[in-house]
Short mmCIF file of C-alpha atoms in Angstrom, two decimals:
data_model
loop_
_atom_site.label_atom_id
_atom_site.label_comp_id
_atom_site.label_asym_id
_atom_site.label_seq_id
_atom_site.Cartn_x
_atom_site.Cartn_y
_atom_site.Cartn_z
CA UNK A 1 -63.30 -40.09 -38.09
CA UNK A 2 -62.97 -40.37 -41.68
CA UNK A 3 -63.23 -36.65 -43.10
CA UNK A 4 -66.34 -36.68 -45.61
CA UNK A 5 -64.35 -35.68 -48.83
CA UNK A 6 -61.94 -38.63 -48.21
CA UNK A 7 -64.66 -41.07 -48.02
CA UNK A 8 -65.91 -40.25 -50.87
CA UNK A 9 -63.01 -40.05 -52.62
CA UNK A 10 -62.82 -43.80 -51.82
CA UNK A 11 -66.05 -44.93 -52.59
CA UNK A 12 -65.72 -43.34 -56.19
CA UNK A 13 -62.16 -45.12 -55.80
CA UNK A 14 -63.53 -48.93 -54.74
CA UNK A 15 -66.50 -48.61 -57.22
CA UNK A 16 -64.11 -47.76 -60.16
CA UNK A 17 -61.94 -50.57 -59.14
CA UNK A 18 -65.50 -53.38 -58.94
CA UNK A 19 -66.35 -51.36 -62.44
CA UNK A 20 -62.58 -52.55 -63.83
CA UNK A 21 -62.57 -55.59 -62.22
CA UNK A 22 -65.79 -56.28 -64.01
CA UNK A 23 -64.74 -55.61 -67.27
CA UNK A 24 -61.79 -57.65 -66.93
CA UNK A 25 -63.69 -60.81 -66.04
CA UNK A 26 -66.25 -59.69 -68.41
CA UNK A 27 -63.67 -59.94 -71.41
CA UNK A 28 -61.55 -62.32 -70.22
CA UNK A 29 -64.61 -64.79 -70.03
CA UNK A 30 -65.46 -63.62 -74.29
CA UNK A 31 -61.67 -63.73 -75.62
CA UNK A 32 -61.46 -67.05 -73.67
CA UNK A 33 -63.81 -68.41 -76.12
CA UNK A 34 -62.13 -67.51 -78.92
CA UNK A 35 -58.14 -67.53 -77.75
CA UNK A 36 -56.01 -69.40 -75.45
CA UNK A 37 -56.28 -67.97 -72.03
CA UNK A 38 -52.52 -66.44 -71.47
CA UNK A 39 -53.07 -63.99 -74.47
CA UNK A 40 -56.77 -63.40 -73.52
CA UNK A 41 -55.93 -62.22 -70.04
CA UNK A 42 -53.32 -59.63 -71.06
CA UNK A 43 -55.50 -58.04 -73.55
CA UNK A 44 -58.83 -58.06 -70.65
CA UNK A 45 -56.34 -56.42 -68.40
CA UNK A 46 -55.89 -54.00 -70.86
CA UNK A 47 -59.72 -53.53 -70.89
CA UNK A 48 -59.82 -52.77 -67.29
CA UNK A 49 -56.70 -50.84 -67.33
CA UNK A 50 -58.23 -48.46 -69.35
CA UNK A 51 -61.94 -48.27 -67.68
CA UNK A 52 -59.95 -47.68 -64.19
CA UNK A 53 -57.87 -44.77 -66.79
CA UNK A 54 -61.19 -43.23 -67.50
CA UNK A 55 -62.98 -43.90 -64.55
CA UNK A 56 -60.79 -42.32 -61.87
CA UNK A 57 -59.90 -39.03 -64.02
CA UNK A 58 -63.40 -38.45 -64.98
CA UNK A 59 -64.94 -39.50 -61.10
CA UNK A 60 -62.73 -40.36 -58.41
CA UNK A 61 -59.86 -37.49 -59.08
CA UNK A 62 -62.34 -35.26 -60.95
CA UNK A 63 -61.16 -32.05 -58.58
CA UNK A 64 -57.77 -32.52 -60.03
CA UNK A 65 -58.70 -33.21 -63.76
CA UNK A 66 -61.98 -31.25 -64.02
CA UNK A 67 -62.97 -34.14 -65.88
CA UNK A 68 -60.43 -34.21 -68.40
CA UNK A 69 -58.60 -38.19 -69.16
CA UNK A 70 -55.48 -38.17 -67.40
CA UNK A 71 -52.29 -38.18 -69.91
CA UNK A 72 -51.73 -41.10 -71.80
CA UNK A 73 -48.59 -42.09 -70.64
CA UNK A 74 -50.39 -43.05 -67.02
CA UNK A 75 -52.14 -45.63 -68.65
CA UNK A 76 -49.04 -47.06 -70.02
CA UNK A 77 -47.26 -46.73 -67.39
CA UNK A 78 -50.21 -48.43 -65.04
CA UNK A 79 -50.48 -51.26 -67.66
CA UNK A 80 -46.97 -52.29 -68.16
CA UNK A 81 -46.78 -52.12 -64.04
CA UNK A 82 -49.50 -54.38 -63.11
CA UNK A 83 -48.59 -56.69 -65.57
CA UNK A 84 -45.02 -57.09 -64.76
CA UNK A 85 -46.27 -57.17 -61.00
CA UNK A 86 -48.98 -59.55 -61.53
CA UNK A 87 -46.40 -62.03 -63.31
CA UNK A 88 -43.58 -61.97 -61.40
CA UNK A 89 -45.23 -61.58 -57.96
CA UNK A 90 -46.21 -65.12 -57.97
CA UNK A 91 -42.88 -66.73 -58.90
CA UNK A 92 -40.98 -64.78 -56.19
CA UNK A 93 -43.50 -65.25 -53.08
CA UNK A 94 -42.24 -67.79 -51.30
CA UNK A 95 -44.36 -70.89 -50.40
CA UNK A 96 -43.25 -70.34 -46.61
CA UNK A 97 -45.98 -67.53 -46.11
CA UNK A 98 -48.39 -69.96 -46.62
CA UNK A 99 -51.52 -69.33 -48.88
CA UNK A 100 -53.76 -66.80 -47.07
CA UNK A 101 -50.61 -64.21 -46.74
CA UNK A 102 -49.61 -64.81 -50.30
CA UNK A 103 -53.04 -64.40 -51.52
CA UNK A 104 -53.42 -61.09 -49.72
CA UNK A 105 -50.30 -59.88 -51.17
CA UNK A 106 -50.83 -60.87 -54.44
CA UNK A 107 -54.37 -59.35 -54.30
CA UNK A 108 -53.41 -55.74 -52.51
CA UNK A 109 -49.80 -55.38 -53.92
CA UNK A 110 -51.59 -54.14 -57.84
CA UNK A 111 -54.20 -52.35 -55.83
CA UNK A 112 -51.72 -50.19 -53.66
CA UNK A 113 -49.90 -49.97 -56.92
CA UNK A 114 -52.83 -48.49 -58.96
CA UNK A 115 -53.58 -46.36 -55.94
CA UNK A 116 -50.31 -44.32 -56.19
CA UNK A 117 -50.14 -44.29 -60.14
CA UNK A 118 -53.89 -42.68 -60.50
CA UNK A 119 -52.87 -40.34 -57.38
CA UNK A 120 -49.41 -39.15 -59.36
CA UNK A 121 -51.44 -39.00 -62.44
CA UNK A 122 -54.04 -36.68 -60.78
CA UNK A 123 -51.82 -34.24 -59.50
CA UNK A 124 -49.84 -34.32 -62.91
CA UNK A 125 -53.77 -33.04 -63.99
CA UNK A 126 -54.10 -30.52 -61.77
CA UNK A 127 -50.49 -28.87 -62.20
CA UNK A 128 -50.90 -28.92 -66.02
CA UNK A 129 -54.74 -27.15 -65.60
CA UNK A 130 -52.35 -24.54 -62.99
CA UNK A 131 -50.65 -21.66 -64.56
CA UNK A 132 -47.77 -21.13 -62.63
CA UNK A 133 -45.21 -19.65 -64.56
CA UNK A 134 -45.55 -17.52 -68.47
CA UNK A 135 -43.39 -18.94 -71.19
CA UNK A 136 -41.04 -16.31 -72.65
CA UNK A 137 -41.75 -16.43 -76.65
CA UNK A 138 -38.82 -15.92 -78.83
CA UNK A 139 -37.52 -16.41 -82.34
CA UNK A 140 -34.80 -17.32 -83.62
CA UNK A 141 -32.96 -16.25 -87.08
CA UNK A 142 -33.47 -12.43 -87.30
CA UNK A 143 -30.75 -11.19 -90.00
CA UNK A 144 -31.41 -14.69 -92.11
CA UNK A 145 -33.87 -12.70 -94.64
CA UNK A 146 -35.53 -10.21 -95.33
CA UNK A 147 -38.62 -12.33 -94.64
CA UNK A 148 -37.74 -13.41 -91.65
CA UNK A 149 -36.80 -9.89 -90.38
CA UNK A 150 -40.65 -8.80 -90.92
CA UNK A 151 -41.85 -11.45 -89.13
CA UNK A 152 -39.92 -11.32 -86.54
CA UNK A 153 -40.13 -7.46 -86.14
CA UNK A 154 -43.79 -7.25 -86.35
CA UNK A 155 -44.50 -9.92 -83.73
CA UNK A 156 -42.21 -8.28 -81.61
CA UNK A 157 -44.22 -4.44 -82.12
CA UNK A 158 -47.36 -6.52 -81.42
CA UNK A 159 -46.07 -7.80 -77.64
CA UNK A 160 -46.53 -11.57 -79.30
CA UNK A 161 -42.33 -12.04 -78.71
CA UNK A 162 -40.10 -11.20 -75.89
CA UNK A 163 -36.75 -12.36 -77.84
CA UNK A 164 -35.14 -13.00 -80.53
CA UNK A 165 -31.83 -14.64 -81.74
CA UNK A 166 -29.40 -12.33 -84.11
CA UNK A 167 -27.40 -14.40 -86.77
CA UNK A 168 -24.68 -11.91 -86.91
CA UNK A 169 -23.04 -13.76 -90.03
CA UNK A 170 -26.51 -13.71 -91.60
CA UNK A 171 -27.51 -11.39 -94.94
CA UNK A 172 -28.87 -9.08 -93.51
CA UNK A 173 -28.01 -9.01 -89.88
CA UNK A 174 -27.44 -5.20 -89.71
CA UNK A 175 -30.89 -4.01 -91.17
CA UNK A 176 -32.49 -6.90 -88.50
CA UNK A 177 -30.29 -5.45 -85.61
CA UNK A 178 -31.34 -1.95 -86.48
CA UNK A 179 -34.75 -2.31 -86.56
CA UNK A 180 -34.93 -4.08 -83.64
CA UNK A 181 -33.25 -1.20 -81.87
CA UNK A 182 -35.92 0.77 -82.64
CA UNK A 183 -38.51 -1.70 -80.96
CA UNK A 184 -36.75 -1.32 -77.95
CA UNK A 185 -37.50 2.50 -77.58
CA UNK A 186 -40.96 1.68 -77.29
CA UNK A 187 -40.21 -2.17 -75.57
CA UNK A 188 -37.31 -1.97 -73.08
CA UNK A 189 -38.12 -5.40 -71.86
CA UNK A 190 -37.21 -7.30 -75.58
CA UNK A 191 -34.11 -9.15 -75.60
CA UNK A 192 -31.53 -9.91 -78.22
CA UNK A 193 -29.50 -13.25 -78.03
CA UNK A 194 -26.26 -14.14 -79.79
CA UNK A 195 -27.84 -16.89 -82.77
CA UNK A 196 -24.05 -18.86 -82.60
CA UNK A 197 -23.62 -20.36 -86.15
CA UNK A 198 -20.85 -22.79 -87.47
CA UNK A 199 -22.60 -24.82 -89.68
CA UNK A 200 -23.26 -22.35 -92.83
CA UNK A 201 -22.88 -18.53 -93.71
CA UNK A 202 -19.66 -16.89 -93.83
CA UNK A 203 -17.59 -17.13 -91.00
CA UNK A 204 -16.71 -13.98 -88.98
CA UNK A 205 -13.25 -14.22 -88.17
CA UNK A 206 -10.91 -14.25 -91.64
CA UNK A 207 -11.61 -17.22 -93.76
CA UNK A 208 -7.67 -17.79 -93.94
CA UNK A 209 -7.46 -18.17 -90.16
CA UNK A 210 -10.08 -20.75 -90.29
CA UNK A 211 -9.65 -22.89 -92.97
CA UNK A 212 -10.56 -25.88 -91.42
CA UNK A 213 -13.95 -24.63 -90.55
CA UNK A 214 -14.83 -23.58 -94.28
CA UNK A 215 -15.54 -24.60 -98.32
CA UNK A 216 -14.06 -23.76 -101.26
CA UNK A 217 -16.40 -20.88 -101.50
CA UNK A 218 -15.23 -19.36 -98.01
CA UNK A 219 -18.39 -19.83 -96.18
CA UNK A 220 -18.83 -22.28 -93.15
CA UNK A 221 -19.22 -25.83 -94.12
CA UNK A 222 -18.96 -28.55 -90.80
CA UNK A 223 -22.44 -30.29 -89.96
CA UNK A 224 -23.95 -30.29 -86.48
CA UNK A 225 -22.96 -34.15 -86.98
CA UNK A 226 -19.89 -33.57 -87.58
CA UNK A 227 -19.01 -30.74 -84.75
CA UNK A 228 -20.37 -33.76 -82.41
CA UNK A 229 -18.10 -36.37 -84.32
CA UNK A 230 -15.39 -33.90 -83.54
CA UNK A 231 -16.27 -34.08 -79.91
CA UNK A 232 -15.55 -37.29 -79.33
CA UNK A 233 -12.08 -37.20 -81.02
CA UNK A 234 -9.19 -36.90 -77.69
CA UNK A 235 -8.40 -33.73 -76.71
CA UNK A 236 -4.64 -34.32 -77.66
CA UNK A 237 -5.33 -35.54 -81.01
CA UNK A 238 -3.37 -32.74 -83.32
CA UNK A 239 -6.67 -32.65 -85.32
CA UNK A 240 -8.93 -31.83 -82.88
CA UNK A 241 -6.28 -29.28 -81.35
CA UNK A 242 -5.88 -27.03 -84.96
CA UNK A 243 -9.64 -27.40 -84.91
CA UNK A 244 -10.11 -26.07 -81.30
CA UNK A 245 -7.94 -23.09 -82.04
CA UNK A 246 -9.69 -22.22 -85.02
CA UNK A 247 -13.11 -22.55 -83.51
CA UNK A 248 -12.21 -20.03 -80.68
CA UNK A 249 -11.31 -17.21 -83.18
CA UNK A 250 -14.64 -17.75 -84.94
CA UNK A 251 -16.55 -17.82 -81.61
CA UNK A 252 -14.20 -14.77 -80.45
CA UNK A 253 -14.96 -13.39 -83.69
CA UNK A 254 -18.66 -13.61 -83.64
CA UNK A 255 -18.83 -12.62 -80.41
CA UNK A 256 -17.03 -9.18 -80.91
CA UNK A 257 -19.44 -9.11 -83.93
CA UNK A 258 -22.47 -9.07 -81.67
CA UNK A 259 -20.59 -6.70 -79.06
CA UNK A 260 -20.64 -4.17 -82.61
CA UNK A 261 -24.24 -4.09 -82.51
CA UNK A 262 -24.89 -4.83 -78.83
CA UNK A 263 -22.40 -2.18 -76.92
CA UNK A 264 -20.98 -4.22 -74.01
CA UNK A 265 -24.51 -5.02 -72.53
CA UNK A 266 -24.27 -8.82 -71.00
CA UNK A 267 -24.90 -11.60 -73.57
CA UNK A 268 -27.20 -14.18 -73.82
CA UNK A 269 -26.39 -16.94 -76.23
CA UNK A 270 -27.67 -19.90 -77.84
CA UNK A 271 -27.07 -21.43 -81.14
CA UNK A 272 -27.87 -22.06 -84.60
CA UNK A 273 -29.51 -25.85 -85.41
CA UNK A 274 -28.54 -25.33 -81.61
CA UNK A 275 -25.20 -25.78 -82.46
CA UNK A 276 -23.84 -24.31 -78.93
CA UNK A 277 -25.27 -27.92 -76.98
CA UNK A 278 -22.44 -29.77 -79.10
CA UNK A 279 -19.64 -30.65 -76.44
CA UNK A 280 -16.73 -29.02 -78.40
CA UNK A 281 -18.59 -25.92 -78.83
CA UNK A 282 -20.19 -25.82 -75.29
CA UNK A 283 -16.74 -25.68 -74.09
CA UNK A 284 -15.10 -23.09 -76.39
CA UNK A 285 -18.27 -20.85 -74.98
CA UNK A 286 -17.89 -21.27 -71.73
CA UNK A 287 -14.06 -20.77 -71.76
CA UNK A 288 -15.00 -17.34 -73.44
CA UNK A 289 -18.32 -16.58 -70.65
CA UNK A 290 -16.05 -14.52 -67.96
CA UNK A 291 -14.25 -12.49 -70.23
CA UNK A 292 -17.20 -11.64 -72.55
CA UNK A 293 -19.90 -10.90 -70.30
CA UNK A 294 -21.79 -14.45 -71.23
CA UNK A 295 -24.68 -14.53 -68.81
CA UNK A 296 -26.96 -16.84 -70.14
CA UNK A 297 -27.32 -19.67 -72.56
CA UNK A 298 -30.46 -21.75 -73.77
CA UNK A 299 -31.28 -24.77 -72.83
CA UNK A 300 -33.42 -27.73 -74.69
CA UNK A 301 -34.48 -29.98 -71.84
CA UNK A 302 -37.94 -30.30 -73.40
CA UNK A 303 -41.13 -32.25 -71.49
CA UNK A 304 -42.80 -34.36 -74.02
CA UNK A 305 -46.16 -32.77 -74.34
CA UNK A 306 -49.40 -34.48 -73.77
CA UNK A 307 -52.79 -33.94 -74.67
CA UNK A 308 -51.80 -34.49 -78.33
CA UNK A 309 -53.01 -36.21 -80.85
CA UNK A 310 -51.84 -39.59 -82.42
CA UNK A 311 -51.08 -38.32 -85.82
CA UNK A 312 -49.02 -35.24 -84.30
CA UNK A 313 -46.34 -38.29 -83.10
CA UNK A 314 -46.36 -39.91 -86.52
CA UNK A 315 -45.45 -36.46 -87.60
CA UNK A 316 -42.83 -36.42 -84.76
CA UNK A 317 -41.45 -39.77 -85.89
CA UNK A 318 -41.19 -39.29 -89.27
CA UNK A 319 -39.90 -36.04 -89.81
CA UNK A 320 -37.20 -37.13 -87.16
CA UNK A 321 -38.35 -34.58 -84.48
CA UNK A 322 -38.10 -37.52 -81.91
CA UNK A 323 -34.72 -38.75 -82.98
CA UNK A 324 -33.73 -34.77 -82.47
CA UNK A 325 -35.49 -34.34 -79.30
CA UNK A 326 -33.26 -37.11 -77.87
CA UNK A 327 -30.06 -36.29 -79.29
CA UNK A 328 -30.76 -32.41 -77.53
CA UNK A 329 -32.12 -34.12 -74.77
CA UNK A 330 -29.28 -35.50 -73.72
CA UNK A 331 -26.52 -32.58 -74.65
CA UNK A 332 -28.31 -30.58 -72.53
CA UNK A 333 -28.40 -32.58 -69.31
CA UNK A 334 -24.91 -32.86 -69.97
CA UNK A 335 -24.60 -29.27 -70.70
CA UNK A 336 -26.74 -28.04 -67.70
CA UNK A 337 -24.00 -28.97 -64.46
CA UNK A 338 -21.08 -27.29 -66.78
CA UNK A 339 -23.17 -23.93 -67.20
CA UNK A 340 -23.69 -23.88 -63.89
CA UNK A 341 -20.44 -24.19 -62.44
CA UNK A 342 -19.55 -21.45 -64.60
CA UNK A 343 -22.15 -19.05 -63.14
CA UNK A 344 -24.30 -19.08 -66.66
CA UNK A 345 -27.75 -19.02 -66.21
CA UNK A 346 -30.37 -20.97 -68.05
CA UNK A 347 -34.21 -21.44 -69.09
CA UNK A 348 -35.77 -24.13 -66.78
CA UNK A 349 -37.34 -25.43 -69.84
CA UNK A 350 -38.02 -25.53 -72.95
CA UNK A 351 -40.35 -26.25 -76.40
CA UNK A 352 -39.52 -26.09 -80.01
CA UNK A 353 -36.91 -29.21 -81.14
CA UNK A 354 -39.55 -32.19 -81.22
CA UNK A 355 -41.74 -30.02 -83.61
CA UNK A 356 -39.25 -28.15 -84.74
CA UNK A 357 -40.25 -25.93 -87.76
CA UNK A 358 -44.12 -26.91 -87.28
CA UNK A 359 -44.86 -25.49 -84.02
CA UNK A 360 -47.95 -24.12 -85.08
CA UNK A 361 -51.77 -25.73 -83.92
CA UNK A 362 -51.75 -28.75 -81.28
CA UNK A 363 -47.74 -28.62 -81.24
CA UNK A 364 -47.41 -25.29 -80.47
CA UNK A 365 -51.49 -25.35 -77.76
CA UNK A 366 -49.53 -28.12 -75.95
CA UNK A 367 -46.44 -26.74 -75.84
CA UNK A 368 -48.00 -23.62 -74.07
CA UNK A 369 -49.74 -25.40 -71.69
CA UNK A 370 -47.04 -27.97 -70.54
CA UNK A 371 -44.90 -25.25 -69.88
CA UNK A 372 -47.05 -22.87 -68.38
CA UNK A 373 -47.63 -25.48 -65.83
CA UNK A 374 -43.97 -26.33 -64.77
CA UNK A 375 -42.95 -25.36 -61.32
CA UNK A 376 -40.65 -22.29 -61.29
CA UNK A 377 -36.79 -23.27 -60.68
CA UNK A 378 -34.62 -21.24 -58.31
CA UNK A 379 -31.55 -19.80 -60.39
CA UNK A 380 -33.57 -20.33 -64.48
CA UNK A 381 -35.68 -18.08 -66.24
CA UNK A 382 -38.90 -18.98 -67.22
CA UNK A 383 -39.51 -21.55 -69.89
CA UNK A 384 -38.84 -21.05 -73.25
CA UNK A 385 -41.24 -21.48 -76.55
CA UNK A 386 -38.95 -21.07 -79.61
CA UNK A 387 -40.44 -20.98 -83.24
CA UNK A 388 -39.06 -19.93 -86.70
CA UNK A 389 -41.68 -17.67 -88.12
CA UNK A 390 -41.09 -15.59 -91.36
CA UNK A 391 -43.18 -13.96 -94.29
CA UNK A 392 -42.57 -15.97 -98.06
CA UNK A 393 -38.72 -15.74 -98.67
CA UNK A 394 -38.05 -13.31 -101.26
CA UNK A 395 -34.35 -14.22 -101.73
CA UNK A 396 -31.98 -17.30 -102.03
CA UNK A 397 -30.37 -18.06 -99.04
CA UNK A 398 -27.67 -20.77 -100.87
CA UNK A 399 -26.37 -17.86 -103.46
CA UNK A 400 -25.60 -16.59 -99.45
CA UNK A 401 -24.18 -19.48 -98.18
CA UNK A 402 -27.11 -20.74 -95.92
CA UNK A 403 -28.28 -23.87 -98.36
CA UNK A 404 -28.96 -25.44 -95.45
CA UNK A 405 -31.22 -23.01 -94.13
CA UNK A 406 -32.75 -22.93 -97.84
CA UNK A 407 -35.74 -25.76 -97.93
CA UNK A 408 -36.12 -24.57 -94.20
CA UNK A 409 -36.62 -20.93 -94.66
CA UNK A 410 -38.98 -21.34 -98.15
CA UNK A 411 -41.54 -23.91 -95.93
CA UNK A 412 -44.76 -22.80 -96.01
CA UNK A 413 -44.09 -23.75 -92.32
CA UNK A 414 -42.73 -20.14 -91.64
CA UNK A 415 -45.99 -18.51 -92.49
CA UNK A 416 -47.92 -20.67 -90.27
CA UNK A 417 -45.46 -20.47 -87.67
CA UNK A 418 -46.14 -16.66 -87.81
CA UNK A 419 -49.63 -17.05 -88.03
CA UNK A 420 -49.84 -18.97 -85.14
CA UNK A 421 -47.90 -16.54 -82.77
CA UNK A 422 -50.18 -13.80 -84.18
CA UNK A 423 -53.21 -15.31 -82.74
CA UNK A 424 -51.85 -16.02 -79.23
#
């Protein structure tokens, strides 16, 4: 016998599917009057791709969803399916299996199909409405400014951040360290991470043993570009090699710079403009992980959020978040296998690059939730939220050597970044 919940499960499911089906012939039968019937037949499927979309999250699946539309990529993803399916199918049926068989195949093949896409959708629903796991907040940049110190510092004496990044090479790096300290009387559990930077600032290690590395003005000059240029360069090249050398004393240097502040306490690491993901750099760090205690290093394998509103992807697109998120995307799936043969931990996920510098409103709401939701990962910490907040920069970071950081830092961003956190 059929247990009660599962028939009705597919009754909502069959009258959903007569409810699509309806609306397909329904608007297939009003385009047709007004456009040729191969482009008014894609565009009624449509139409009943998206009353099954709605119907089945909001009735059939409703324990899963609560009601709530599944995410939007199902209904792409169910759309471009039963399309392809529904054209191909009949080209590559052979006339051997004679017409009843082919008919029943061409008829229950999309349905079986929609079946498991609305079922994977639904329990995609009900793991996002789960929290499973608690995203660790942190912060990167404390020791950029004097700004960005206060931010950091009071979210972390209000319990709204468990860590924060130290740019050792920053301005004021010392007064951030210090008062940090402090915290940590009162909040044991805060952690510091080594904020790895080769792209601005003064470097660490003498600027004559690294000349390669800086500007006429002795302060780090290459680009994240360029450090993944450099990457693909042969190892052998003589370039590449004078390079290499040089970028171990700075990472040696910056390193023992942290160990100043830190005592020999284990180090977690990650990078400025995530500058430690770049292959070259990756594996000057982990070369360096036994020796220096290097326990842990972020990762920026980041779910694309959903739930979000149209706009928030224009944003995404043009401010190049998306072309970012990719480029991370794939350094650290090529990072992740390397850290772990070289006992490193990592976060199991992560939020921050494809808004990076905005993560404030729906960005920063989605964010939460997607990664609250992700199943915990034997061997990783717990996800990771990252955000840049800071009070209105009160100095100029390019008279310091960080004009890159410059336009960044003086956003109006940083203040609503901080905001943001504050009401968490």
């Amino acid at each position: 016998m059929i247990p009660s919940t599962l028939r009705s499960r597919l009754s909502l499911y069959g009258l959903v599917g007569v409810a699509a089906a309806t609306v397909h012939a329904l608007v297939l039968l009003a385009l047709g009057l007004l456009m040729p019937l191969w482009l008014a037949n894609p565009l009624a499927f449509m139409a009943a791709s998206l009353a099954g979309y709605l119907g089945h999250a909001r009735f059939t699946f409703r324990p899963e969803t609560g009601g709530q539309r599944f995410a939007r990529r199902w209904l792409v993803i169910q759309y471009i399916v039963n399309l392809t399916v529904s054209g191909v199918l009949p080209l590559v049926l052979p006339n051997a299996l004679g017409e009843p068989v082919r008919v029943a195949i061409l008829v229950f093949t999309p349905t079986a199909l929609n079946a498991l896409i609305w079922s994977r959708a639904a329990r995609f629903s009900k793991r996002r409405r789960d929290c499973l796991v608690t995203p660790r907040r942190h912060a990167d940049d404390l020791g950029l400014s004097p700004a960005t110190n206060q931010a950091i510092l009071e979210l972390a004496s209000q319990g709204q951040l468990d860590s924060s990044s130290l740019l050792v090479n920053g301005p004021v790096a010392t007064d951030g360290f210090h008062a940090w300290q402090k915290l940590t009387n009162t909040r044991p559990q805060l952690q510091l991470c080594l904020h790895l930077c080769l792209t601005e600032g003064p470097p660490s290690a003498d600027p004559a043993l690294v000349p390669d590395l800086v500007d006429c003005h002795g302060h780090l000059r290459r680009s994240f570009g360029q450090w993944l240029l450099l990457s693909l360069v042969p190892r052998r090249h003589p370039s590449r090699r004078r390079i290499e050398d040089q970028l171990g004393l700075e990472v040696d240097a910056q390193i023992q710079r942290f160990r100043s502040f830190c005592g020999d306490a284990p180090i977690h690491l990650d990078g400025h403009q995530h500058i430690h993901l770049v292959p070259i750099v990756l594996r000057a760090a982990l070369a360096r992980a036994d020796d220096n205690g290097i326990t842990w290093m972020r990762l920026t394998e980041e779910p694309l959020p959903t739930g979000l509103p149209m706009r928030c992807w224009g944003t995404a697109i043009r401010h190049l978040g998306l072309l970012k998120w990719l480029v991370l995307q794939l350094l650290s799936r090529r990072a992740r296998p390397a850290i772990r043969r070289c006992g490193v931990a990592s976060n199991q996920s992560f939020a921050g690059v494809l808004f990076t510098g905005q993560m404030a409103g729906d960005p920063l709401n989605a964010a939460l939730r997607d990664l609250s939701s992700a199943r915990p990962k034997q061997g990783c910490t717990p996800p990771l939220l990252l955000a840049h907040p800071s009070a209105p920069l009160d100095i100029d970071l390019s008279t310091k050597g960080f004009a890159v950081s410059q336009p960044f830092a003086a956003s109006p961003w940083r203040q609503r970044e901080w905001r943001a956190l504050q009401d968490l």
